[in-house]
């Protein structure tokens, strides 16, 4: 998912890209990490037969994929509805898939039954299916554009642009008609991207290295230890969530509301909330992301908001509710939007520039653009043994171009008819225009992800918000913009995910056909599982989406207000808010350009504007959790770097998965009205005295 997500795309990746480049050797992957006794990866696997594409899609693989899809959908949904920061879960998916099938195979062998050998191709199919399914929890917009259409978010935003409350039926129908188009739009380009252009796709490459290593004798031993470690921390995290639940009988109760740095700091969202999820996220995310989030929290809640609050009655009317967009809430939301747009615009232009330059040099070097089903003239020249073997198998099971074109046209036609019936604000010709331009944008996003590992899905979605929202006009613009955002995000997100998976398949000798079918099955799973998981949250937590709730869904408010801004212009902003928006929009562009000019060595110390923008709305509590995770990893690496590198991802995944799965029983308990028995609340000294006096009298 790399996607998987985030909320913004660049925050989704948890891999160390420099490490990937070192492992990959050169552009052709001639010498890769994992070789033993001077052997390359494919020489190590030379004696093992590669299953046919049909045999790679086993029932046990699909069964394991479904179980893990439910698990990861809960995790991604929780992250989506709390902060929107989603780290890469590819390592967890690959590791757990390996563990489940290995365990199943061993049980069959011990019972005297013959178990089909577990291959790296089957492992790749599982990982692809799981990431495709859980990726819908991000691209489905449950924490952004889709929930932003609800009445609850509309009331917070104070607009009369209409609303459409969530309903399980239309959500599933919407996802089924928009989530498959991205897959068909880039299938004909698989050979061009992977073989002819030799794009790196760092996350796909890293996942392939991981899966290849699992299926070597030494890698299998390490994987068993990693699974054991993941299991320990999964259990700890789950039990810790269960323990905390007992003390949360009321609002602001329990360890999650512990005023770590004092009550004044707590009022300004500075506290450690004992969330094992975000400690784990902090261990996966690069240090600079965690530091950037903390800096954003200090700048906003520690400095700016207290100063702006002193202008109450001058810059904005006194006595407004905390959620009123014409008061303090307006500054928090729109300044965050300004930073997000500045960051998104800069990276969109940068990636587009790199894409066009890369294409220019690729085409000029060949004089013509390669065609998907044609053999490259230099396909077998100057290639290593690994690349010859991989290219041969990658081109063996072709997916006909006519099938891709027919699939795209058929689904686009159905979608153009169905979507206006689900959303009356979205006219059929809006949808048609989106689908005409979508393949071009999907290609740009997939190519850019191959160069930089950044999927700019949400940036393309924001582009659709402003263009379609402005086109639809005053009455329908808000909802039309949000729906268009969803259509565009689903197309470009699944396109780049599929190409990442093709790269993983190429490096593990997995057939493109089995990868495509696995992606389709995973997407179909996600279209059912993700809405059901969201529906459980929506019904169980009646304050879902409110700023002070356990699940504030911050990006739902942000996306809706982007749509309002695109339709109404700047008239809805509080006084001086526009000036501050200009400042932070420019600051985001300046920080990004400074980061690029300084290069990798010094640019790594420049904060990321997107990461800084998230706590502007939410506060710094999760940033402190993430920095605790970074500190644990830093100390661990100083004490024993080799062990930290081998097991830190497993520890982090266990912390995230355990706490994420606890949301399932806690949601069910809340759904049936079962309340925790105790409210552990932390009060000021004066409040404690008043409580004591009340109890004694």
XYZ file of C-alpha atoms in Angstrom:
697
model
C 0.000 0.000 0.000
C 2.934 1.877 0.576
C 0.159 2.261 0.811
C -0.163 2.184 1.136
C -0.784 5.166 2.687
C -0.608 7.552 4.744
C -2.293 10.402 5.336
C -0.261 12.051 2.647
C 1.457 9.646 0.303
C 5.067 10.193 1.259
C 4.370 9.326 4.909
C 3.218 5.872 3.994
C 6.584 4.365 3.220
C 8.551 2.806 6.013
C 11.470 1.381 4.038
C 14.952 2.795 4.102
C 15.364 3.658 0.419
C 19.123 4.129 0.597
C 19.396 0.620 1.992
C 17.246 -0.661 -0.868
C 19.528 0.988 -3.384
C 22.595 -0.572 -1.767
C 20.927 -3.967 -1.773
C 19.822 -3.666 -5.343
C 23.343 -3.127 -6.588
C 22.757 -1.431 -9.906
C 19.766 -0.641 -12.060
C 19.675 -4.190 -13.381
C 20.015 -5.839 -9.993
C 23.122 -7.747 -11.127
C 24.403 -8.356 -7.607
C 21.867 -8.406 -4.824
C 22.116 -8.791 -1.099
C 21.206 -12.263 0.076
C 23.597 -14.149 -2.182
C 25.667 -16.856 -0.506
C 29.125 -18.124 -1.456
C 29.246 -15.663 -4.372
C 25.940 -16.888 -5.810
C 23.270 -14.506 -7.056
C 19.684 -14.758 -5.850
C 18.338 -16.733 -8.820
C 21.345 -19.083 -8.784
C 20.406 -19.963 -5.203
C 16.876 -20.858 -6.347
C 18.002 -22.504 -9.608
C 17.112 -26.039 -8.491
C 13.558 -25.114 -7.512
C 10.799 -25.339 -10.100
C 8.715 -22.208 -10.637
C 5.001 -23.087 -10.362
C 2.648 -22.154 -13.186
C 0.659 -18.981 -12.657
C -2.455 -20.997 -11.755
C -0.583 -22.994 -9.099
C 0.701 -19.779 -7.531
C -2.917 -18.849 -6.707
C -3.659 -21.525 -4.111
C -6.747 -21.711 -1.909
C -4.597 -21.544 1.223
C -2.952 -18.375 -0.075
C -6.343 -16.754 -0.635
C -7.585 -17.973 2.765
C -4.565 -16.535 4.570
C -4.924 -13.349 2.522
C -8.518 -12.920 3.688
C -7.627 -13.368 7.375
C -4.738 -10.915 7.108
C -6.889 -8.497 5.091
C -9.348 -8.249 7.980
C -6.459 -7.781 10.427
C -4.765 -5.052 8.416
C -8.031 -3.324 7.532
C -8.672 -2.778 11.245
C -5.143 -1.427 11.697
C -5.281 0.930 8.704
C -8.807 2.070 9.633
C -7.728 2.921 13.166
C -4.731 4.898 11.879
C -6.957 6.589 9.276
C -9.509 7.726 11.846
C -6.984 8.900 14.452
C -4.159 10.791 12.724
C -4.073 9.685 9.075
C -0.400 8.647 9.307
C -0.118 5.160 7.804
C 3.315 3.478 7.724
C 4.189 0.756 5.239
C 2.811 -2.599 6.414
C 4.431 -4.631 3.607
C 6.960 -6.205 5.996
C 4.208 -7.294 8.388
C 2.078 -8.711 5.548
C 4.988 -10.683 4.066
C 6.154 -11.955 7.456
C 2.712 -13.024 8.700
C 1.855 -14.631 5.349
C 5.077 -16.663 5.554
C 4.306 -17.679 9.145
C 0.696 -18.784 8.556
C 1.378 -20.906 5.481
C 4.553 -22.444 6.938
C 2.616 -23.398 10.071
C -0.210 -24.874 7.966
C 2.238 -26.896 5.855
C 4.022 -28.267 8.936
C 0.746 -29.313 10.572
C -0.246 -31.223 7.424
C 3.126 -32.971 7.270
C 2.943 -33.989 10.950
C -0.533 -35.419 10.424
C 0.781 -37.569 7.572
C -0.869 -35.563 4.813
C 1.051 -34.154 1.891
C 1.274 -30.386 1.959
C 2.105 -28.459 -1.208
C 5.528 -26.805 -0.780
C 5.324 -23.143 0.151
C 7.095 -21.082 -2.517
C 8.185 -17.460 -2.655
C 5.734 -16.986 -5.521
C 2.838 -17.979 -3.246
C 4.241 -15.701 -0.537
C 4.269 -12.833 -3.049
C 0.651 -13.546 -4.024
C -0.389 -13.353 -0.342
C 1.497 -10.109 0.242
C -0.003 -8.557 -2.909
C -3.549 -9.602 -2.037
C -3.294 -8.324 1.558
C -1.794 -4.957 0.626
C -4.376 -4.485 -2.170
C -7.224 -5.245 0.235
C -6.019 -3.119 3.158
C -5.088 -0.344 0.706
C -8.820 0.205 0.080
C -9.093 1.288 3.733
C -6.898 4.254 2.714
C -7.974 5.011 -0.858
C -11.635 4.389 0.052
C -11.577 7.710 1.898
C -13.064 6.489 5.188
C -10.942 9.007 7.044
C -10.978 11.694 4.342
C -13.268 12.447 1.373
C -15.948 9.776 1.962
C -16.563 10.590 5.623
C -16.166 14.273 4.725
C -19.516 14.007 2.901
C -21.350 13.148 6.149
C -23.727 15.434 8.033
C -21.485 15.267 11.113
C -18.504 16.775 9.277
C -20.749 19.247 7.411
C -22.016 20.633 10.735
C -18.460 21.042 12.009
C -17.492 22.882 8.831
C -20.525 25.176 9.126
C -21.447 24.991 5.435
C -24.714 24.273 3.658
C -23.158 22.399 0.743
C -25.241 19.287 1.334
C -24.299 15.945 2.809
C -24.598 12.194 2.273
C -24.424 10.095 5.397
C -22.512 6.802 5.263
C -24.490 3.681 4.435
C -22.991 0.245 3.941
C -24.839 -0.391 0.671
C -23.803 2.667 -1.323
C -20.236 2.615 0.032
C -19.679 -0.965 -1.184
C -21.323 -0.165 -4.531
C -19.214 2.989 -4.958
C -15.942 1.151 -4.235
C -16.765 -1.687 -6.638
C -17.366 0.670 -9.583
C -14.245 2.842 -9.036
C -11.532 0.621 -7.485
C -10.682 -1.606 -10.471
C -10.126 1.019 -13.154
C -6.579 1.805 -12.034
C -5.575 -1.839 -12.470
C -6.675 -1.986 -16.100
C -5.222 1.446 -16.932
C -1.554 0.467 -16.429
C -1.432 -3.275 -17.213
C -0.269 -2.662 -20.836
C 2.663 -0.631 -19.456
C 4.134 -3.370 -17.228
C 6.945 -4.338 -19.631
C 7.781 -0.716 -20.411
C 8.049 0.268 -16.749
C 9.769 -2.816 -15.329
C 12.006 -4.108 -18.147
C 12.532 -1.322 -20.672
C 12.726 1.658 -18.293
C 14.111 -0.470 -15.406
C 12.349 1.687 -12.815
C 13.461 0.940 -9.255
C 10.178 0.972 -7.277
C 12.090 0.911 -3.970
C 9.234 -0.426 -1.821
C 8.472 -3.193 -4.311
C 12.164 -4.049 -4.501
C 12.532 -4.095 -0.710
C 9.504 -6.382 -0.376
C 10.968 -8.754 -2.964
C 14.307 -8.900 -1.105
C 12.390 -9.685 2.081
C 10.372 -12.512 0.484
C 13.430 -13.965 -1.275
C 15.317 -13.995 2.029
C 12.467 -15.859 3.790
C 12.877 -18.791 1.423
C 16.625 -19.321 1.929
C 17.699 -21.583 4.843
C 19.296 -18.712 6.775
C 16.415 -16.353 5.964
C 13.821 -18.890 7.116
C 15.556 -19.207 10.505
C 15.620 -15.433 10.905
C 11.967 -15.186 9.804
C 10.955 -17.672 12.539
C 12.705 -15.548 15.154
C 11.098 -12.397 13.742
C 7.625 -13.993 13.875
C 8.249 -15.061 17.475
C 9.263 -11.505 18.364
C 6.224 -10.101 16.543
C 3.981 -12.509 18.458
C 5.400 -11.439 21.830
C 4.836 -7.743 21.197
C 1.463 -8.415 19.558
C 0.346 -10.112 22.791
C 1.753 -7.323 24.946
C 0.104 -4.614 22.856
C -3.273 -6.403 22.801
C -3.252 -7.006 26.562
C -2.131 -3.431 27.204
C -5.091 -2.135 25.184
C -7.393 -4.475 27.146
C -5.957 -3.256 30.466
C -6.354 0.409 29.506
C -10.002 -0.150 28.522
C -10.999 -0.812 32.156
C -10.203 2.802 33.114
C -12.050 4.638 30.320
C -15.642 4.770 31.576
C -16.072 8.486 30.795
C -14.684 11.362 28.743
C -10.979 12.191 29.241
C -10.472 9.073 31.370
C -7.689 6.510 31.478
C -4.027 6.382 30.600
C -4.737 7.984 27.196
C -5.592 11.206 29.076
C -2.631 11.172 31.469
C -1.234 14.744 31.825
C 2.400 13.660 31.450
C 3.832 17.191 31.361
C 1.226 18.850 33.568
C -2.374 19.955 33.112
C -1.521 23.152 31.210
C 0.470 21.163 28.656
C -2.385 18.622 28.528
C -4.853 21.397 27.652
C -2.620 22.237 24.686
C -2.424 18.578 23.558
C 1.101 17.906 24.884
C 1.074 14.546 26.655
C 2.090 10.909 26.221
C -1.084 8.868 25.678
C 0.481 5.399 26.111
C -0.530 4.306 22.600
C 1.493 1.267 21.554
C 0.252 1.814 17.982
C 2.049 5.133 17.551
C 5.143 3.969 19.416
C 5.308 1.242 16.758
C 4.629 3.744 13.962
C 7.494 5.867 15.300
C 9.840 2.875 15.082
C 8.934 2.344 11.417
C 8.804 5.949 10.181
C 12.115 7.724 9.485
C 13.432 9.974 12.269
C 12.831 13.146 10.266
C 9.088 12.431 9.970
C 8.718 11.995 13.732
C 10.762 15.117 14.473
C 8.776 17.078 11.873
C 5.470 16.084 13.483
C 6.752 17.149 16.913
C 8.045 20.479 15.555
C 4.660 21.125 13.932
C 2.925 20.492 17.254
C 5.268 22.816 19.146
C 4.918 25.571 16.533
C 1.108 25.403 16.441
C -0.162 24.370 19.884
C 2.832 25.677 21.791
C 3.173 29.074 20.096
C 0.654 30.078 17.411
C -2.716 28.999 18.816
C -2.160 30.552 22.287
C -1.212 33.851 20.582
C -4.213 33.776 18.212
C -6.558 32.922 21.108
C -5.570 36.244 22.694
C -7.097 37.942 19.611
C -10.552 36.531 20.359
C -13.101 39.273 19.856
C -10.778 41.062 17.435
C -9.775 38.582 14.735
C -12.850 36.388 15.257
C -16.091 36.720 17.274
C -15.917 35.839 20.961
C -17.900 32.955 22.395
C -17.846 30.682 19.321
C -17.784 26.914 19.848
C -14.468 25.105 19.543
C -15.595 23.471 16.266
C -16.802 26.666 14.543
C -14.863 27.309 11.320
C -15.195 31.078 11.748
C -13.252 30.892 15.017
C -10.073 29.147 16.235
C -10.970 25.988 14.346
C -10.748 27.905 11.060
C -7.123 28.860 11.708
C -6.203 25.284 12.667
C -7.810 23.718 9.602
C -6.990 26.251 6.868
C -3.352 26.839 7.866
C -2.872 23.053 7.860
C -4.529 22.935 4.416
C -2.161 25.669 3.176
C 0.898 23.633 4.213
C -0.552 20.442 2.713
C -1.303 22.181 -0.601
C 2.105 23.882 -0.713
C 3.854 20.600 -0.071
C 1.623 18.734 -2.535
C 2.070 21.335 -5.290
C 5.852 21.358 -4.960
C 6.137 17.560 -5.036
C 3.615 17.267 -7.859
C 5.689 19.637 -10.007
C 8.937 17.929 -8.983
C 7.741 14.401 -9.718
C 6.057 15.508 -12.957
C 9.304 17.193 -14.043
C 11.322 14.058 -13.239
C 8.751 11.931 -15.050
C 8.881 14.039 -18.217
C 12.697 14.256 -18.169
C 12.970 10.510 -17.577
C 10.566 9.773 -20.400
C 12.428 12.142 -22.716
C 15.748 10.389 -22.149
C 14.195 6.920 -22.323
C 12.454 7.641 -25.619
C 15.400 9.548 -27.115
C 17.700 6.633 -26.291
C 15.418 4.268 -28.221
C 14.073 6.741 -30.792
C 10.665 5.064 -30.262
C 8.574 4.233 -27.234
C 8.639 0.505 -26.340
C 5.398 -1.400 -26.887
C 4.019 -3.694 -24.215
C 3.838 -6.958 -26.165
C 6.936 -6.510 -28.333
C 10.331 -7.948 -27.483
C 12.969 -5.278 -26.858
C 15.826 -5.489 -29.368
C 18.408 -5.508 -26.571
C 16.372 -7.659 -24.152
C 19.002 -10.406 -23.842
C 22.125 -8.284 -24.268
C 24.348 -7.293 -21.334
C 21.990 -8.858 -18.793
C 23.030 -10.849 -15.745
C 21.829 -14.398 -15.204
C 19.231 -13.102 -12.718
C 17.804 -10.556 -15.129
C 17.703 -12.976 -18.047
C 15.804 -15.480 -15.914
C 13.426 -12.832 -14.553
C 12.770 -11.242 -17.935
C 12.056 -14.611 -19.537
C 9.420 -15.517 -16.936
C 7.981 -12.001 -16.713
C 7.268 -11.991 -20.468
C 6.048 -15.606 -20.535
C 2.560 -15.094 -19.066
C 1.346 -12.039 -20.911
C -1.878 -10.172 -20.273
C -3.298 -9.159 -23.688
C -3.571 -5.423 -24.301
C -7.072 -5.837 -25.728
C -8.151 -7.362 -22.416
C -6.900 -4.316 -20.498
C -8.502 -1.821 -22.882
C -11.811 -3.708 -22.958
C -11.799 -4.001 -19.169
C -11.141 -0.272 -18.692
C -13.806 0.810 -21.199
C -16.418 -1.609 -19.791
C -15.892 -0.626 -16.138
C -15.668 3.088 -17.018
C -18.971 2.846 -18.920
C -20.705 1.097 -16.013
C -19.231 3.584 -13.558
C -20.330 6.587 -15.650
C -23.899 5.291 -15.537
C -23.956 4.138 -11.891
C -22.153 6.980 -10.056
C -24.701 9.738 -10.904
C -27.426 7.459 -9.488
C -25.510 7.086 -6.190
C -24.511 10.786 -6.062
C -26.973 13.107 -7.788
C -24.485 16.007 -7.491
C -22.002 14.223 -9.778
C -23.140 14.555 -13.384
C -22.282 11.844 -15.906
C -20.111 14.189 -17.957
C -17.951 15.002 -14.891
C -17.248 11.268 -14.564
C -16.551 10.910 -18.281
C -13.981 13.725 -18.225
C -12.254 12.139 -15.205
C -12.024 8.783 -16.982
C -10.616 10.347 -20.144
C -7.724 11.942 -18.251
C -7.325 9.248 -15.562
C -5.070 6.846 -17.565
C -2.586 9.672 -18.230
C -2.507 10.651 -14.554
C -2.310 6.976 -13.519
C 0.717 6.538 -15.779
C 2.374 9.685 -14.362
C 1.757 8.491 -10.806
C 3.030 4.964 -11.506
C 6.117 6.282 -13.309
C 6.807 8.839 -10.565
C 6.453 6.144 -7.896
C 9.009 4.062 -9.775
C 11.500 6.937 -9.706
C 10.877 8.382 -6.247
C 8.698 5.817 -4.383
C 6.135 8.587 -3.826
C 2.554 7.868 -4.834
C 0.862 11.255 -5.173
C -2.649 9.771 -5.106
C -4.080 12.274 -2.626
C -2.492 15.156 -4.553
C -4.321 14.098 -7.719
C -7.439 13.751 -5.569
C -7.096 17.340 -4.351
C -6.679 18.453 -7.956
C -10.042 16.801 -8.727
C -11.634 18.512 -5.709
C -10.791 21.986 -7.002
C -11.513 21.389 -10.703
C -14.777 19.429 -10.445
C -15.940 21.412 -7.386
C -15.497 24.712 -9.211
C -17.165 23.283 -12.346
C -20.198 22.006 -10.383
C -20.835 25.446 -8.850
C -22.362 26.738 -5.636
C -25.149 24.203 -5.072
C -23.433 20.885 -5.791
C -19.753 21.843 -5.683
C -18.832 20.551 -2.225
C -20.088 16.995 -2.654
C -19.180 16.794 -6.364
C -15.602 17.771 -5.531
C -15.310 15.172 -2.753
C -16.744 12.395 -4.926
C -14.446 13.318 -7.826
C -11.542 13.209 -5.382
C -12.515 9.645 -4.459
C -12.778 8.507 -8.072
C -9.389 9.968 -8.968
C -7.630 8.736 -5.810
C -8.812 5.164 -6.335
C -7.599 5.080 -9.935
C -4.122 6.538 -9.471
C -3.512 4.782 -6.133
C -4.302 1.270 -7.395
C -2.280 1.939 -10.573
C 0.947 2.705 -8.686
C 0.299 -0.146 -6.209
C -0.074 -2.631 -9.068
C 3.166 -1.497 -10.678
C 4.988 -1.805 -7.319
C 3.613 -5.350 -7.109
C 4.740 -6.140 -10.663
C 8.254 -5.135 -9.593
C 8.024 -7.454 -6.582
C 6.737 -10.229 -8.845
C 9.536 -9.631 -11.352
C 12.185 -10.029 -8.616
C 10.569 -13.172 -7.128
C 9.737 -14.877 -10.472
C 6.016 -14.517 -9.823
C 3.832 -14.497 -12.933
C 2.279 -11.152 -13.943
C -1.020 -12.991 -14.414
C -1.076 -14.328 -10.862
C -0.065 -10.874 -9.570
C -2.884 -9.212 -11.516
C -5.474 -11.781 -10.400
C -4.232 -11.501 -6.809
C -4.546 -7.712 -6.981
C -8.093 -8.007 -8.377
C -9.113 -10.505 -5.669
C -7.488 -8.348 -2.958
C -9.257 -5.238 -4.260
C -12.596 -7.093 -4.258
C -11.946 -8.233 -0.674
C -11.139 -4.645 0.311
C -14.362 -3.347 -1.278
C -16.315 -5.519 1.176
C -14.046 -5.797 4.238
C -13.074 -2.113 4.564
C -16.671 -0.751 4.487
C -17.715 -3.380 7.061
C -14.832 -2.411 9.346
C -15.661 1.285 8.953
C -19.336 0.557 9.615
C -18.388 -1.151 12.887
C -16.423 1.953 13.966
C -19.236 4.258 12.810
C -21.934 2.417 14.745
C -19.831 1.675 17.839
C -18.384 5.178 18.400
C -21.114 7.802 18.189
C -18.612 10.672 18.519
C -16.584 9.466 15.524
C -15.271 12.500 13.637
C -15.660 15.015 16.477
C -12.440 16.920 17.365
C -12.293 15.740 20.991
C -13.215 12.102 20.313
C -11.019 9.018 20.337
C -11.364 8.913 16.536
C -11.413 12.536 15.277
C -10.900 11.646 11.562
C -8.966 14.899 10.995
C -8.633 14.607 7.233
C -12.412 14.330 6.765
C -12.693 17.927 8.008
C -9.630 18.979 6.010
C -10.916 17.518 2.723
C -14.396 18.975 3.128
C -12.965 22.420 3.797
C -10.723 22.093 0.755
C -13.877 21.490 -1.272
C -15.566 24.521 0.350
C -12.488 26.620 -0.381
C -12.497 25.517 -4.025
C -16.160 26.461 -4.378
C -16.475 29.616 -2.233
C -12.972 31.033 -2.468
C -11.391 32.866 0.467
C -14.560 34.545 1.737
C -15.108 31.829 4.362
C -11.770 32.432 6.138
C -11.483 34.248 9.496
C -9.596 37.571 9.678
C -5.835 37.402 8.970
C -6.202 33.684 8.234
C -5.537 34.226 4.522
C -2.254 36.045 5.266
C -1.135 33.191 7.525
C -2.159 30.680 4.849
C 0.021 32.474 2.268
C 2.943 32.448 4.717
C 2.699 28.730 5.442
C 2.001 27.822 1.808
C 5.214 29.644 0.838
C 7.088 28.140 3.801
C 6.163 24.612 2.653
C 7.547 25.293 -0.832
C 10.672 26.944 0.616
C 11.368 24.030 2.974
C 10.999 21.485 0.175
C 13.216 23.415 -2.225
C 15.836 23.905 0.512
C 15.739 20.184 1.239
C 16.356 19.350 -2.426
C 19.096 21.965 -2.868
C 21.032 20.717 0.176
C 21.071 17.163 -1.176
C 20.698 13.885 0.713
C 23.351 14.522 3.349
C 22.162 17.867 4.743
C 18.665 17.907 3.267
C 17.795 14.971 5.513
C 17.765 17.423 8.450
C 15.125 19.732 6.923
C 11.628 19.037 8.359
C 8.827 17.783 6.108
C 5.963 20.305 5.744
C 3.320 17.586 5.336
C 4.351 15.952 8.609
C 4.418 19.347 10.337
C 0.868 20.141 9.157
C -0.856 17.119 10.732
C -0.576 18.219 14.417
C -1.814 21.740 13.541
C -5.298 20.275 13.803
C -4.792 17.317 16.166
C -2.114 18.351 18.657
C 1.194 16.739 19.628
C 0.122 13.754 21.712
C 0.718 11.195 18.942
C 3.964 12.974 17.955
C 5.312 12.310 21.450
C 4.368 8.618 21.078
C 6.169 8.473 17.734
C 9.267 10.184 19.132
C 9.315 7.648 21.980
C 9.355 4.948 19.288
C 12.228 6.720 17.527
C 14.135 7.003 20.803
C 13.708 3.280 21.510
C 15.001 2.434 18.024
C 17.910 4.908 18.300
C 19.090 3.505 21.654
C 18.636 -0.067 20.401
C 20.743 0.639 17.304
C 23.469 2.177 19.445
C 23.556 -0.890 21.711
C 23.237 -3.567 19.019
C 22.662 -2.311 15.475
C 22.598 -5.743 13.838
C 19.858 -7.024 16.157
C 17.919 -3.761 15.914
C 17.960 -3.875 12.102
C 16.819 -7.506 12.127
C 14.016 -7.237 14.685
C 12.859 -3.594 14.923
C 10.280 -4.009 12.129
C 8.894 -7.120 13.862
C 8.652 -5.318 17.225
C 6.963 -2.293 15.624
C 4.556 -4.504 13.641
C 3.623 -6.402 16.806
C 2.874 -3.168 18.674
C 0.744 -1.827 15.799
C -1.090 -5.107 15.097
C -1.896 -5.922 18.733
C -3.364 -2.519 19.519
C -5.102 -2.430 16.131
C -6.788 -5.795 16.692
C -7.927 -4.705 20.169
C -10.195 -2.211 18.395
C -12.297 -5.177 17.166
C -13.432 -6.430 20.619
C -13.588 -2.862 21.982
C -15.837 -1.825 19.065
C -18.108 -4.831 19.599
C -18.339 -4.057 23.334
C -19.225 -0.430 22.569
C -21.763 -1.545 19.954
C -23.609 -3.610 22.573
C -23.415 -0.846 25.159
C -20.867 -2.555 27.455
C -19.035 0.223 29.289
C -15.706 0.026 31.164
C -16.153 -0.149 34.956
C -13.756 2.645 36.028
C -13.070 6.258 35.062
C -9.519 7.159 36.003
C -9.322 10.930 35.708
C -6.456 13.298 36.430
C -7.536 16.590 37.993
C -5.847 19.793 39.103
C -4.976 20.241 42.788
C -7.879 22.653 43.261
C -10.339 20.268 41.603
C -9.079 17.426 43.787
C -9.723 19.514 46.924
C -13.279 20.242 45.739
C -13.912 16.550 45.060
C -12.533 15.618 48.511
C -14.765 18.203 50.209
C -17.783 16.915 48.292
C -17.069 13.315 49.273
C -16.539 14.138 52.972
C -19.803 16.119 53.194
